[in-house]
Amino acid sequence: MPQHLTLLLDCPVVIVAIFVCGIGGTFQYGYSVSVMTSPSAFIKDLVNKTCVQRYGVFLEQWQVSLIWSFTVSIFCIGGLLGSLLAGSLTSTLGRKKCLLINNFVAIFGAVLMLLSKRVMSFEMIMTGRFLYGINSGIGISAHTMYLTECAPKRLRGMVGVTVATFVSLGKFIGQLLGISELLGTEKEWPWLLGFNGFTALFQLLILPFLPESPSFLLLVRGDHQASDKALKRLRGDVDYSNEVEEMLEEKAALQSIPNHSVLELIQNRTVIWQLLTIIVTFTALQLCGINAVYFYSFDVLRAAGIPENKLAYAALGTGLCELSISVASFIIIESTGKKVLMFRGYMGMSAILILLTITLYLQHHVSWMPYCSMVLIFIFIFFFASGPAATTVALPGEILTQSFKSAGYTLGGTINWTGLFVLGMLFPILVEKLDNFCFLLFLFFCLICGAHVRFNMPETKNRTALEIAAEFEKMHCKGGASKQNNPTEGELCRIKTNETKL
């Protein structure tokens, strides 16, 4: 058994926290992203029936499509709002309490979903999707912060991967429950959309028994006793004195420095490379082409000869592939390192995008080419799940010190949701104009992010935020700043976090 897995098994409370936070955290995001495909025809029918019953108007196809697109896209608007709220909520309420309160948003949204068909109201589905978006936007940040702060330093990368694992699990469960043998039927589809409420209820019942983040208690609340008590519950009989010393060192460095806003993070020159890393990696996460690959997977599977009524079952393979690779990354990340996995992922995805463009272009000319495309799709998902998906979401909490963490997660979440919304609006146009060659646009973002990770980002494995900040300074400060007449600029190459006040 790998050493890091053995260490994790020595912390059973951390294992419980991983599952409880995941099922009511990023699972909600993954589930909401994938669940709308199966009941789309039933929801469009409800839109038409509602308008006929209420107004006596039978909508045209383009009008139904417009309402449907808005219903799907409003999830991103709610997610953006949630990510903007996450920073202040996690800083003022605490990570655990923020997660607890966030569950009520999902439960209320689920109630609207369950009642929408009974009362003939598609507006309730829109409102429920908006609330699910808020829940997911807050949940991604709060879930990631809570887990990475509860995990031992040596296991932080491994625990961080579980954030992406539950996204993949949510996508797969959404696909699975959506098949016609389960909840993807005309009678049961409201229960399919309301499933988020049950996972939120599960977290609401179990999470109160877990401790608050020790890092938050000590560095933000200044409660040494509560932090020590939380660490004792999370670590058990393991010696955690070194962790306490590192947190006290960071507390001393951050003495009298309040949590910074996103604007202050953007304006602060001492964390410019951490800021650029967050911007580049979170932008590439949405624009790396994974959504395009999933979109084309149905065409590829159809061209490979899979019957139309079996496509949904075949597509389950893509979700299962992403989930399996994410679980495997959970085991190898501590031995491989986050930087290596991210760089290999983007370079591998770049190569596959080129090959996939070629095979899709030739699939109507060569009979066996669709099978090559199918293999490439699964390889692409492998590189995505083991690289960007496994490493990006938890990155702000590792490369930023405590006073910047909330702002970093807010910025990352904002970029993520904005990218998802823009891609959802523009992707159909890109496909129509560029067809298979749209992959070359995503190739650009993969190459840019891969190069940035290779040359501008240090390894984060087994390092504290202060040590990582020192590595950033070592990589990018060439000594020129120390020659400036302005003392503040001359101090930019020193990692004294208490000098980061604006």
PDB file of C-alpha atoms in Angstrom, residues 52-344:
ATOM      1  CA  VAL A  52     -50.775  26.671 -23.779  1.00  0.00           C
ATOM      2  CA  GLN A  53     -52.526  26.204 -20.433  1.00  0.00           C
ATOM      3  CA  ARG A  54     -51.669  29.639 -19.067  1.00  0.00           C
ATOM      4  CA  TYR A  55     -51.787  31.873 -22.152  1.00  0.00           C
ATOM      5  CA  GLY A  56     -53.340  29.731 -24.870  1.00  0.00           C
ATOM      6  CA  VAL A  57     -50.175  30.109 -26.954  1.00  0.00           C
ATOM      7  CA  PHE A  58     -48.330  27.267 -28.650  1.00  0.00           C
ATOM      8  CA  LEU A  59     -44.648  28.246 -28.847  1.00  0.00           C
ATOM      9  CA  GLU A  60     -42.556  27.840 -31.970  1.00  0.00           C
ATOM     10  CA  GLN A  61     -39.453  25.670 -31.887  1.00  0.00           C
ATOM     11  CA  TRP A  62     -37.000  28.587 -31.688  1.00  0.00           C
ATOM     12  CA  GLN A  63     -38.906  30.068 -28.740  1.00  0.00           C
ATOM     13  CA  VAL A  64     -38.783  26.778 -26.836  1.00  0.00           C
ATOM     14  CA  SER A  65     -35.048  26.469 -27.611  1.00  0.00           C
ATOM     15  CA  LEU A  66     -34.455  30.006 -26.339  1.00  0.00           C
ATOM     16  CA  ILE A  67     -36.211  29.276 -23.023  1.00  0.00           C
ATOM     17  CA  TRP A  68     -34.344  25.974 -22.733  1.00  0.00           C
ATOM     18  CA  SER A  69     -30.962  27.637 -23.339  1.00  0.00           C
ATOM     19  CA  PHE A  70     -31.709  30.245 -20.685  1.00  0.00           C
ATOM     20  CA  THR A  71     -32.761  27.526 -18.231  1.00  0.00           C
ATOM     21  CA  VAL A  72     -29.431  25.746 -18.723  1.00  0.00           C
ATOM     22  CA  SER A  73     -27.294  28.917 -18.727  1.00  0.00           C
ATOM     23  CA  ILE A  74     -28.820  30.490 -15.616  1.00  0.00           C
ATOM     24  CA  PHE A  75     -26.925  27.862 -13.607  1.00  0.00           C
ATOM     25  CA  CYS A  76     -23.687  29.656 -14.586  1.00  0.00           C
ATOM     26  CA  ILE A  77     -25.091  33.047 -13.540  1.00  0.00           C
ATOM     27  CA  GLY A  78     -25.960  31.621 -10.113  1.00  0.00           C
ATOM     28  CA  GLY A  79     -22.522  30.008  -9.920  1.00  0.00           C
ATOM     29  CA  LEU A  80     -20.819  33.316 -10.651  1.00  0.00           C
ATOM     30  CA  LEU A  81     -22.845  35.024  -7.904  1.00  0.00           C
ATOM     31  CA  GLY A  82     -22.026  32.186  -5.506  1.00  0.00           C
ATOM     32  CA  SER A  83     -18.311  32.390  -6.210  1.00  0.00           C
ATOM     33  CA  LEU A  84     -18.365  36.154  -5.576  1.00  0.00           C
ATOM     34  CA  LEU A  85     -20.098  35.571  -2.230  1.00  0.00           C
ATOM     35  CA  ALA A  86     -17.863  32.654  -1.216  1.00  0.00           C
ATOM     36  CA  GLY A  87     -14.847  34.689  -0.161  1.00  0.00           C
ATOM     37  CA  SER A  88     -16.644  36.910   2.336  1.00  0.00           C
ATOM     38  CA  LEU A  89     -18.846  34.064   3.634  1.00  0.00           C
ATOM     39  CA  THR A  90     -15.948  31.698   4.309  1.00  0.00           C
ATOM     40  CA  SER A  91     -13.971  34.473   5.997  1.00  0.00           C
ATOM     41  CA  THR A  92     -16.768  35.697   8.262  1.00  0.00           C
ATOM     42  CA  LEU A  93     -18.749  32.508   8.982  1.00  0.00           C
ATOM     43  CA  GLY A  94     -15.939  29.981   8.732  1.00  0.00           C
ATOM     44  CA  ARG A  95     -15.511  27.150   6.233  1.00  0.00           C
ATOM     45  CA  LYS A  96     -17.721  24.641   8.027  1.00  0.00           C
ATOM     46  CA  LYS A  97     -20.610  26.974   8.842  1.00  0.00           C
ATOM     47  CA  CYS A  98     -20.563  28.317   5.269  1.00  0.00           C
ATOM     48  CA  LEU A  99     -20.966  24.762   3.935  1.00  0.00           C
ATOM     49  CA  LEU A 100     -23.797  24.076   6.367  1.00  0.00           C
ATOM     50  CA  ILE A 101     -25.791  27.186   5.448  1.00  0.00           C
ATOM     51  CA  ASN A 102     -25.134  26.570   1.752  1.00  0.00           C
ATOM     52  CA  ASN A 103     -27.071  23.295   1.952  1.00  0.00           C
ATOM     53  CA  PHE A 104     -30.331  25.170   2.555  1.00  0.00           C
ATOM     54  CA  VAL A 105     -29.911  26.875  -0.838  1.00  0.00           C
ATOM     55  CA  ALA A 106     -29.700  23.476  -2.583  1.00  0.00           C
ATOM     56  CA  ILE A 107     -32.607  22.028  -0.601  1.00  0.00           C
ATOM     57  CA  PHE A 108     -34.862  24.968  -1.503  1.00  0.00           C
ATOM     58  CA  GLY A 109     -33.854  24.610  -5.152  1.00  0.00           C
ATOM     59  CA  ALA A 110     -34.640  20.874  -5.017  1.00  0.00           C
ATOM     60  CA  VAL A 111     -38.124  21.547  -3.619  1.00  0.00           C
ATOM     61  CA  LEU A 112     -38.820  23.873  -6.569  1.00  0.00           C
ATOM     62  CA  MET A 113     -37.630  21.189  -8.996  1.00  0.00           C
ATOM     63  CA  LEU A 114     -39.833  18.512  -7.435  1.00  0.00           C
ATOM     64  CA  LEU A 115     -42.947  20.714  -7.556  1.00  0.00           C
ATOM     65  CA  SER A 116     -42.383  22.218 -11.026  1.00  0.00           C
ATOM     66  CA  LYS A 117     -44.236  19.541 -13.000  1.00  0.00           C
ATOM     67  CA  ARG A 118     -47.104  19.282 -10.523  1.00  0.00           C
ATOM     68  CA  VAL A 119     -47.864  23.022 -10.635  1.00  0.00           C
ATOM     69  CA  MET A 120     -46.975  23.363 -14.354  1.00  0.00           C
ATOM     70  CA  SER A 121     -44.264  25.989 -13.934  1.00  0.00           C
ATOM     71  CA  PHE A 122     -41.016  25.938 -15.925  1.00  0.00           C
ATOM     72  CA  GLU A 123     -40.080  29.148 -14.094  1.00  0.00           C
ATOM     73  CA  MET A 124     -39.588  27.048 -10.963  1.00  0.00           C
ATOM     74  CA  ILE A 125     -36.994  24.977 -12.851  1.00  0.00           C
ATOM     75  CA  MET A 126     -35.186  28.193 -13.843  1.00  0.00           C
ATOM     76  CA  THR A 127     -35.198  29.399 -10.235  1.00  0.00           C
ATOM     77  CA  GLY A 128     -34.041  25.989  -9.017  1.00  0.00           C
ATOM     78  CA  ARG A 129     -31.160  25.991 -11.520  1.00  0.00           C
ATOM     79  CA  PHE A 130     -30.189  29.485 -10.375  1.00  0.00           C
ATOM     80  CA  LEU A 131     -30.164  28.345  -6.735  1.00  0.00           C
ATOM     81  CA  TYR A 132     -28.164  25.241  -7.667  1.00  0.00           C
ATOM     82  CA  GLY A 133     -25.653  27.576  -9.305  1.00  0.00           C
ATOM     83  CA  ILE A 134     -25.321  29.684  -6.147  1.00  0.00           C
ATOM     84  CA  ASN A 135     -24.904  26.506  -4.107  1.00  0.00           C
ATOM     85  CA  SER A 136     -22.213  25.184  -6.452  1.00  0.00           C
ATOM     86  CA  GLY A 137     -20.355  28.502  -6.628  1.00  0.00           C
ATOM     87  CA  ILE A 138     -20.129  28.734  -2.852  1.00  0.00           C
ATOM     88  CA  GLY A 139     -19.626  24.992  -2.402  1.00  0.00           C
ATOM     89  CA  ILE A 140     -16.583  24.673  -4.683  1.00  0.00           C
ATOM     90  CA  SER A 141     -14.644  27.333  -2.763  1.00  0.00           C
ATOM     91  CA  ALA A 142     -15.788  26.379   0.753  1.00  0.00           C
ATOM     92  CA  HIS A 143     -15.348  22.640   0.147  1.00  0.00           C
ATOM     93  CA  THR A 144     -11.814  23.103  -1.221  1.00  0.00           C
ATOM     94  CA  MET A 145     -10.712  25.491   1.524  1.00  0.00           C
ATOM     95  CA  TYR A 146     -12.096  23.308   4.307  1.00  0.00           C
ATOM     96  CA  LEU A 147     -10.504  20.088   3.089  1.00  0.00           C
ATOM     97  CA  THR A 148      -7.063  21.456   2.218  1.00  0.00           C
ATOM     98  CA  GLU A 149      -6.883  23.216   5.597  1.00  0.00           C
ATOM     99  CA  CYS A 150      -7.980  20.096   7.482  1.00  0.00           C
ATOM    100  CA  ALA A 151      -5.520  17.784   5.707  1.00  0.00           C
ATOM    101  CA  PRO A 152      -1.928  17.239   6.911  1.00  0.00           C
ATOM    102  CA  LYS A 153       0.642  19.049   4.762  1.00  0.00           C
ATOM    103  CA  ARG A 154       2.028  15.788   3.354  1.00  0.00           C
ATOM    104  CA  LEU A 155      -1.458  14.747   2.217  1.00  0.00           C
ATOM    105  CA  ARG A 156      -2.701  18.103   0.966  1.00  0.00           C
ATOM    106  CA  GLY A 157      -2.210  17.267  -2.708  1.00  0.00           C
ATOM    107  CA  MET A 158      -3.915  13.894  -2.336  1.00  0.00           C
ATOM    108  CA  VAL A 159      -6.873  15.366  -0.467  1.00  0.00           C
ATOM    109  CA  GLY A 160      -7.084  18.226  -2.974  1.00  0.00           C
ATOM    110  CA  VAL A 161      -7.599  15.717  -5.797  1.00  0.00           C
ATOM    111  CA  THR A 162     -10.799  14.494  -4.115  1.00  0.00           C
ATOM    112  CA  VAL A 163     -12.374  17.869  -4.916  1.00  0.00           C
ATOM    113  CA  ALA A 164     -12.123  16.984  -8.616  1.00  0.00           C
ATOM    114  CA  THR A 165     -13.025  13.351  -7.919  1.00  0.00           C
ATOM    115  CA  PHE A 166     -16.425  14.375  -6.570  1.00  0.00           C
ATOM    116  CA  VAL A 167     -16.992  16.607  -9.613  1.00  0.00           C
ATOM    117  CA  SER A 168     -16.383  13.542 -11.791  1.00  0.00           C
ATOM    118  CA  LEU A 169     -18.589  11.429  -9.527  1.00  0.00           C
ATOM    119  CA  GLY A 170     -21.377  14.003  -9.815  1.00  0.00           C
ATOM    120  CA  LYS A 171     -21.136  13.990 -13.615  1.00  0.00           C
ATOM    121  CA  PHE A 172     -21.235  10.187 -13.734  1.00  0.00           C
ATOM    122  CA  ILE A 173     -24.172   9.876 -11.302  1.00  0.00           C
ATOM    123  CA  GLY A 174     -26.062  12.503 -13.309  1.00  0.00           C
ATOM    124  CA  GLN A 175     -25.515  10.454 -16.470  1.00  0.00           C
ATOM    125  CA  LEU A 176     -26.368   7.190 -14.718  1.00  0.00           C
ATOM    126  CA  LEU A 177     -29.596   8.328 -13.036  1.00  0.00           C
ATOM    127  CA  GLY A 178     -30.650   9.946 -16.310  1.00  0.00           C
ATOM    128  CA  ILE A 179     -31.009   6.689 -18.227  1.00  0.00           C
ATOM    129  CA  SER A 180     -34.551   5.555 -19.005  1.00  0.00           C
ATOM    130  CA  GLU A 181     -34.367   2.560 -16.651  1.00  0.00           C
ATOM    131  CA  LEU A 182     -33.863   4.862 -13.644  1.00  0.00           C
ATOM    132  CA  LEU A 183     -35.046   8.489 -13.376  1.00  0.00           C
ATOM    133  CA  GLY A 184     -34.797   9.624 -16.995  1.00  0.00           C
ATOM    134  CA  THR A 185     -38.509   9.076 -17.710  1.00  0.00           C
ATOM    135  CA  GLU A 186     -41.468  11.387 -18.249  1.00  0.00           C
ATOM    136  CA  LYS A 187     -42.858  10.449 -14.849  1.00  0.00           C
ATOM    137  CA  GLU A 188     -39.671  10.534 -12.737  1.00  0.00           C
ATOM    138  CA  TRP A 189     -37.626  13.402 -14.193  1.00  0.00           C
ATOM    139  CA  PRO A 190     -38.529  15.901 -11.405  1.00  0.00           C
ATOM    140  CA  TRP A 191     -36.869  13.500  -8.934  1.00  0.00           C
ATOM    141  CA  LEU A 192     -33.813  13.443 -11.185  1.00  0.00           C
ATOM    142  CA  LEU A 193     -33.551  17.243 -10.989  1.00  0.00           C
ATOM    143  CA  GLY A 194     -34.325  17.270  -7.264  1.00  0.00           C
ATOM    144  CA  PHE A 195     -31.621  14.747  -6.334  1.00  0.00           C
ATOM    145  CA  ASN A 196     -29.280  17.598  -5.253  1.00  0.00           C
ATOM    146  CA  GLY A 197     -31.523  18.200  -2.266  1.00  0.00           C
ATOM    147  CA  PHE A 198     -30.902  14.716  -0.873  1.00  0.00           C
ATOM    148  CA  THR A 199     -27.106  15.049  -1.050  1.00  0.00           C
ATOM    149  CA  ALA A 200     -27.358  18.496   0.581  1.00  0.00           C
ATOM    150  CA  LEU A 201     -29.539  17.028   3.350  1.00  0.00           C
ATOM    151  CA  PHE A 202     -26.963  14.283   3.927  1.00  0.00           C
ATOM    152  CA  GLN A 203     -24.186  16.842   4.434  1.00  0.00           C
ATOM    153  CA  LEU A 204     -26.429  18.992   6.628  1.00  0.00           C
ATOM    154  CA  LEU A 205     -26.990  16.063   8.990  1.00  0.00           C
ATOM    155  CA  ILE A 206     -23.382  14.787   9.207  1.00  0.00           C
ATOM    156  CA  LEU A 207     -21.126  17.850   8.862  1.00  0.00           C
ATOM    157  CA  PRO A 208     -21.988  19.348  12.327  1.00  0.00           C
ATOM    158  CA  PHE A 209     -20.130  16.432  13.936  1.00  0.00           C
ATOM    159  CA  LEU A 210     -16.851  17.390  12.202  1.00  0.00           C
ATOM    160  CA  PRO A 211     -14.473  20.100  13.493  1.00  0.00           C
ATOM    161  CA  GLU A 212     -13.918  23.520  11.919  1.00  0.00           C
ATOM    162  CA  SER A 213     -10.736  24.114   9.920  1.00  0.00           C
ATOM    163  CA  PRO A 214      -7.794  24.374  12.394  1.00  0.00           C
ATOM    164  CA  SER A 215      -6.077  26.892  10.125  1.00  0.00           C
ATOM    165  CA  PHE A 216      -9.145  29.149  10.083  1.00  0.00           C
ATOM    166  CA  LEU A 217      -9.551  28.911  13.874  1.00  0.00           C
ATOM    167  CA  LEU A 218      -5.940  29.887  14.542  1.00  0.00           C
ATOM    168  CA  LEU A 219      -5.078  32.315  11.744  1.00  0.00           C
ATOM    169  CA  VAL A 220      -8.425  34.100  11.358  1.00  0.00           C
ATOM    170  CA  ARG A 221     -10.175  33.689  14.714  1.00  0.00           C
ATOM    171  CA  GLY A 222      -6.970  33.596  16.780  1.00  0.00           C
ATOM    172  CA  ASP A 223      -8.405  30.769  18.911  1.00  0.00           C
ATOM    173  CA  HIS A 224      -5.373  28.609  19.726  1.00  0.00           C
ATOM    174  CA  GLN A 225      -7.311  26.273  22.019  1.00  0.00           C
ATOM    175  CA  ALA A 226     -10.085  25.548  19.497  1.00  0.00           C
ATOM    176  CA  SER A 227      -7.497  25.023  16.749  1.00  0.00           C
ATOM    177  CA  ASP A 228      -5.559  22.560  18.900  1.00  0.00           C
ATOM    178  CA  LYS A 229      -8.780  20.684  19.720  1.00  0.00           C
ATOM    179  CA  ALA A 230      -9.703  20.479  16.030  1.00  0.00           C
ATOM    180  CA  LEU A 231      -6.236  19.199  15.119  1.00  0.00           C
ATOM    181  CA  LYS A 232      -6.433  16.539  17.804  1.00  0.00           C
ATOM    182  CA  ARG A 233      -9.731  15.252  16.391  1.00  0.00           C
ATOM    183  CA  LEU A 234      -8.436  15.308  12.816  1.00  0.00           C
ATOM    184  CA  ARG A 235      -5.017  13.763  13.474  1.00  0.00           C
ATOM    185  CA  GLY A 236      -5.817  11.355  16.308  1.00  0.00           C
ATOM    186  CA  ASP A 237      -2.681  10.101  18.052  1.00  0.00           C
ATOM    187  CA  VAL A 238      -0.331  11.426  15.359  1.00  0.00           C
ATOM    188  CA  ASP A 239       2.142  14.140  16.438  1.00  0.00           C
ATOM    189  CA  TYR A 240       1.011  17.417  14.867  1.00  0.00           C
ATOM    190  CA  SER A 241       3.359  19.812  16.694  1.00  0.00           C
ATOM    191  CA  ASN A 242       5.189  20.706  13.455  1.00  0.00           C
ATOM    192  CA  GLU A 243       1.900  21.762  11.854  1.00  0.00           C
ATOM    193  CA  VAL A 244       1.131  24.018  14.813  1.00  0.00           C
ATOM    194  CA  GLU A 245       4.600  25.593  14.562  1.00  0.00           C
ATOM    195  CA  GLU A 246       4.132  26.260  10.835  1.00  0.00           C
ATOM    196  CA  MET A 247       0.724  27.845  11.424  1.00  0.00           C
ATOM    197  CA  LEU A 248       2.146  29.985  14.229  1.00  0.00           C
ATOM    198  CA  GLU A 249       4.943  31.054  11.908  1.00  0.00           C
ATOM    199  CA  GLU A 250       2.397  32.078   9.286  1.00  0.00           C
ATOM    200  CA  LYS A 251       0.303  33.791  11.966  1.00  0.00           C
ATOM    201  CA  ALA A 252       3.340  35.810  13.045  1.00  0.00           C
ATOM    202  CA  ALA A 253       4.035  36.774   9.432  1.00  0.00           C
ATOM    203  CA  LEU A 254       0.406  37.819   8.976  1.00  0.00           C
ATOM    204  CA  GLN A 255       0.104  39.661  12.281  1.00  0.00           C
ATOM    205  CA  SER A 256      -2.316  42.601  12.020  1.00  0.00           C
ATOM    206  CA  ILE A 257      -3.015  41.872   8.328  1.00  0.00           C
ATOM    207  CA  PRO A 258      -6.736  41.400   7.548  1.00  0.00           C
ATOM    208  CA  ASN A 259      -8.099  39.210   4.769  1.00  0.00           C
ATOM    209  CA  HIS A 260      -7.548  40.888   1.414  1.00  0.00           C
ATOM    210  CA  SER A 261     -10.213  41.524  -1.202  1.00  0.00           C
ATOM    211  CA  VAL A 262      -9.952  40.415  -4.828  1.00  0.00           C
ATOM    212  CA  LEU A 263      -9.069  43.985  -5.833  1.00  0.00           C
ATOM    213  CA  GLU A 264      -6.261  44.058  -3.274  1.00  0.00           C
ATOM    214  CA  LEU A 265      -5.021  40.695  -4.548  1.00  0.00           C
ATOM    215  CA  ILE A 266      -4.919  42.053  -8.099  1.00  0.00           C
ATOM    216  CA  GLN A 267      -3.141  45.248  -7.037  1.00  0.00           C
ATOM    217  CA  ASN A 268      -0.559  43.628  -4.756  1.00  0.00           C
ATOM    218  CA  ARG A 269       2.750  43.225  -6.589  1.00  0.00           C
ATOM    219  CA  THR A 270       4.225  40.719  -4.144  1.00  0.00           C
ATOM    220  CA  VAL A 271       1.839  38.000  -5.317  1.00  0.00           C
ATOM    221  CA  ILE A 272       1.784  38.895  -9.018  1.00  0.00           C
ATOM    222  CA  TRP A 273       2.996  35.452 -10.173  1.00  0.00           C
ATOM    223  CA  GLN A 274       0.557  33.598  -7.925  1.00  0.00           C
ATOM    224  CA  LEU A 275      -2.192  35.800  -9.389  1.00  0.00           C
ATOM    225  CA  LEU A 276      -1.110  35.061 -12.972  1.00  0.00           C
ATOM    226  CA  THR A 277      -0.975  31.352 -12.189  1.00  0.00           C
ATOM    227  CA  ILE A 278      -4.566  31.389 -10.924  1.00  0.00           C
ATOM    228  CA  ILE A 279      -5.772  33.364 -13.958  1.00  0.00           C
ATOM    229  CA  VAL A 280      -3.998  31.163 -16.510  1.00  0.00           C
ATOM    230  CA  THR A 281      -4.870  27.784 -14.954  1.00  0.00           C
ATOM    231  CA  PHE A 282      -8.536  28.535 -14.242  1.00  0.00           C
ATOM    232  CA  THR A 283      -9.022  30.035 -17.720  1.00  0.00           C
ATOM    233  CA  ALA A 284      -7.454  26.970 -19.327  1.00  0.00           C
ATOM    234  CA  LEU A 285      -9.566  24.628 -17.181  1.00  0.00           C
ATOM    235  CA  GLN A 286     -12.696  25.735 -19.061  1.00  0.00           C
ATOM    236  CA  LEU A 287     -11.061  26.456 -22.425  1.00  0.00           C
ATOM    237  CA  CYS A 288      -8.883  23.344 -22.721  1.00  0.00           C
ATOM    238  CA  GLY A 289     -11.437  21.601 -24.946  1.00  0.00           C
ATOM    239  CA  ILE A 290     -12.947  19.041 -22.556  1.00  0.00           C
ATOM    240  CA  ASN A 291     -16.477  20.289 -23.248  1.00  0.00           C
ATOM    241  CA  ALA A 292     -15.832  20.128 -26.993  1.00  0.00           C
ATOM    242  CA  VAL A 293     -14.563  16.554 -26.675  1.00  0.00           C
ATOM    243  CA  TYR A 294     -17.670  15.510 -24.738  1.00  0.00           C
ATOM    244  CA  PHE A 295     -19.818  17.288 -27.346  1.00  0.00           C
ATOM    245  CA  TYR A 296     -18.211  15.421 -30.249  1.00  0.00           C
ATOM    246  CA  SER A 297     -18.193  12.094 -28.406  1.00  0.00           C
ATOM    247  CA  PHE A 298     -21.821  11.438 -29.468  1.00  0.00           C
ATOM    248  CA  ASP A 299     -20.953  12.069 -33.133  1.00  0.00           C
ATOM    249  CA  VAL A 300     -17.917   9.803 -32.886  1.00  0.00           C
ATOM    250  CA  LEU A 301     -19.852   7.029 -31.139  1.00  0.00           C
ATOM    251  CA  ARG A 302     -22.629   7.354 -33.707  1.00  0.00           C
ATOM    252  CA  ALA A 303     -20.116   7.161 -36.585  1.00  0.00           C
ATOM    253  CA  ALA A 304     -18.559   4.080 -34.982  1.00  0.00           C
ATOM    254  CA  GLY A 305     -21.868   2.276 -35.463  1.00  0.00           C
ATOM    255  CA  ILE A 306     -23.445   2.492 -32.010  1.00  0.00           C
ATOM    256  CA  PRO A 307     -27.282   2.648 -32.336  1.00  0.00           C
ATOM    257  CA  GLU A 308     -28.989   5.934 -31.463  1.00  0.00           C
ATOM    258  CA  ASN A 309     -30.914   4.424 -28.547  1.00  0.00           C
ATOM    259  CA  LYS A 310     -27.656   3.133 -27.019  1.00  0.00           C
ATOM    260  CA  LEU A 311     -25.650   6.356 -27.211  1.00  0.00           C
ATOM    261  CA  ALA A 312     -26.543   7.418 -23.667  1.00  0.00           C
ATOM    262  CA  TYR A 313     -25.211   4.131 -22.307  1.00  0.00           C
ATOM    263  CA  ALA A 314     -22.030   4.374 -24.362  1.00  0.00           C
ATOM    264  CA  ALA A 315     -21.536   7.953 -23.162  1.00  0.00           C
ATOM    265  CA  LEU A 316     -21.540   6.614 -19.603  1.00  0.00           C
ATOM    266  CA  GLY A 317     -18.128   5.219 -20.492  1.00  0.00           C
ATOM    267  CA  THR A 318     -16.689   8.725 -20.813  1.00  0.00           C
ATOM    268  CA  GLY A 319     -17.981   9.703 -17.376  1.00  0.00           C
ATOM    269  CA  LEU A 320     -16.724   6.456 -15.858  1.00  0.00           C
ATOM    270  CA  CYS A 321     -13.325   6.993 -17.490  1.00  0.00           C
ATOM    271  CA  GLU A 322     -12.980  10.482 -15.965  1.00  0.00           C
ATOM    272  CA  LEU A 323     -14.045   9.188 -12.546  1.00  0.00           C
ATOM    273  CA  SER A 324     -11.626   6.235 -12.656  1.00  0.00           C
ATOM    274  CA  ILE A 325      -8.648   8.377 -13.658  1.00  0.00           C
ATOM    275  CA  SER A 326      -9.497  10.918 -10.941  1.00  0.00           C
ATOM    276  CA  VAL A 327      -9.452   8.141  -8.323  1.00  0.00           C
ATOM    277  CA  ALA A 328      -6.106   6.918  -9.676  1.00  0.00           C
ATOM    278  CA  SER A 329      -4.686  10.466  -9.493  1.00  0.00           C
ATOM    279  CA  PHE A 330      -5.702  10.533  -5.824  1.00  0.00           C
ATOM    280  CA  ILE A 331      -3.154   7.780  -5.223  1.00  0.00           C
ATOM    281  CA  ILE A 332      -0.247   9.016  -7.372  1.00  0.00           C
ATOM    282  CA  ILE A 333      -0.309  12.796  -6.916  1.00  0.00           C
ATOM    283  CA  GLU A 334       1.827  12.863  -3.752  1.00  0.00           C
ATOM    284  CA  SER A 335       4.584  10.814  -5.376  1.00  0.00           C
ATOM    285  CA  THR A 336       4.420  12.603  -8.741  1.00  0.00           C
ATOM    286  CA  GLY A 337       3.732  16.224  -7.798  1.00  0.00           C
ATOM    287  CA  LYS A 338       1.099  18.728  -8.877  1.00  0.00           C
ATOM    288  CA  LYS A 339       3.297  20.670 -11.289  1.00  0.00           C
ATOM    289  CA  VAL A 340       4.363  17.536 -13.173  1.00  0.00           C
ATOM    290  CA  LEU A 341       0.795  16.233 -13.489  1.00  0.00           C
ATOM    291  CA  MET A 342      -0.515  19.577 -14.710  1.00  0.00           C
ATOM    292  CA  PHE A 343       2.278  20.054 -17.264  1.00  0.00           C
ATOM    293  CA  ARG A 344       2.003  16.494 -18.597  1.00  0.00           C
TER     294      ARG A 344
END
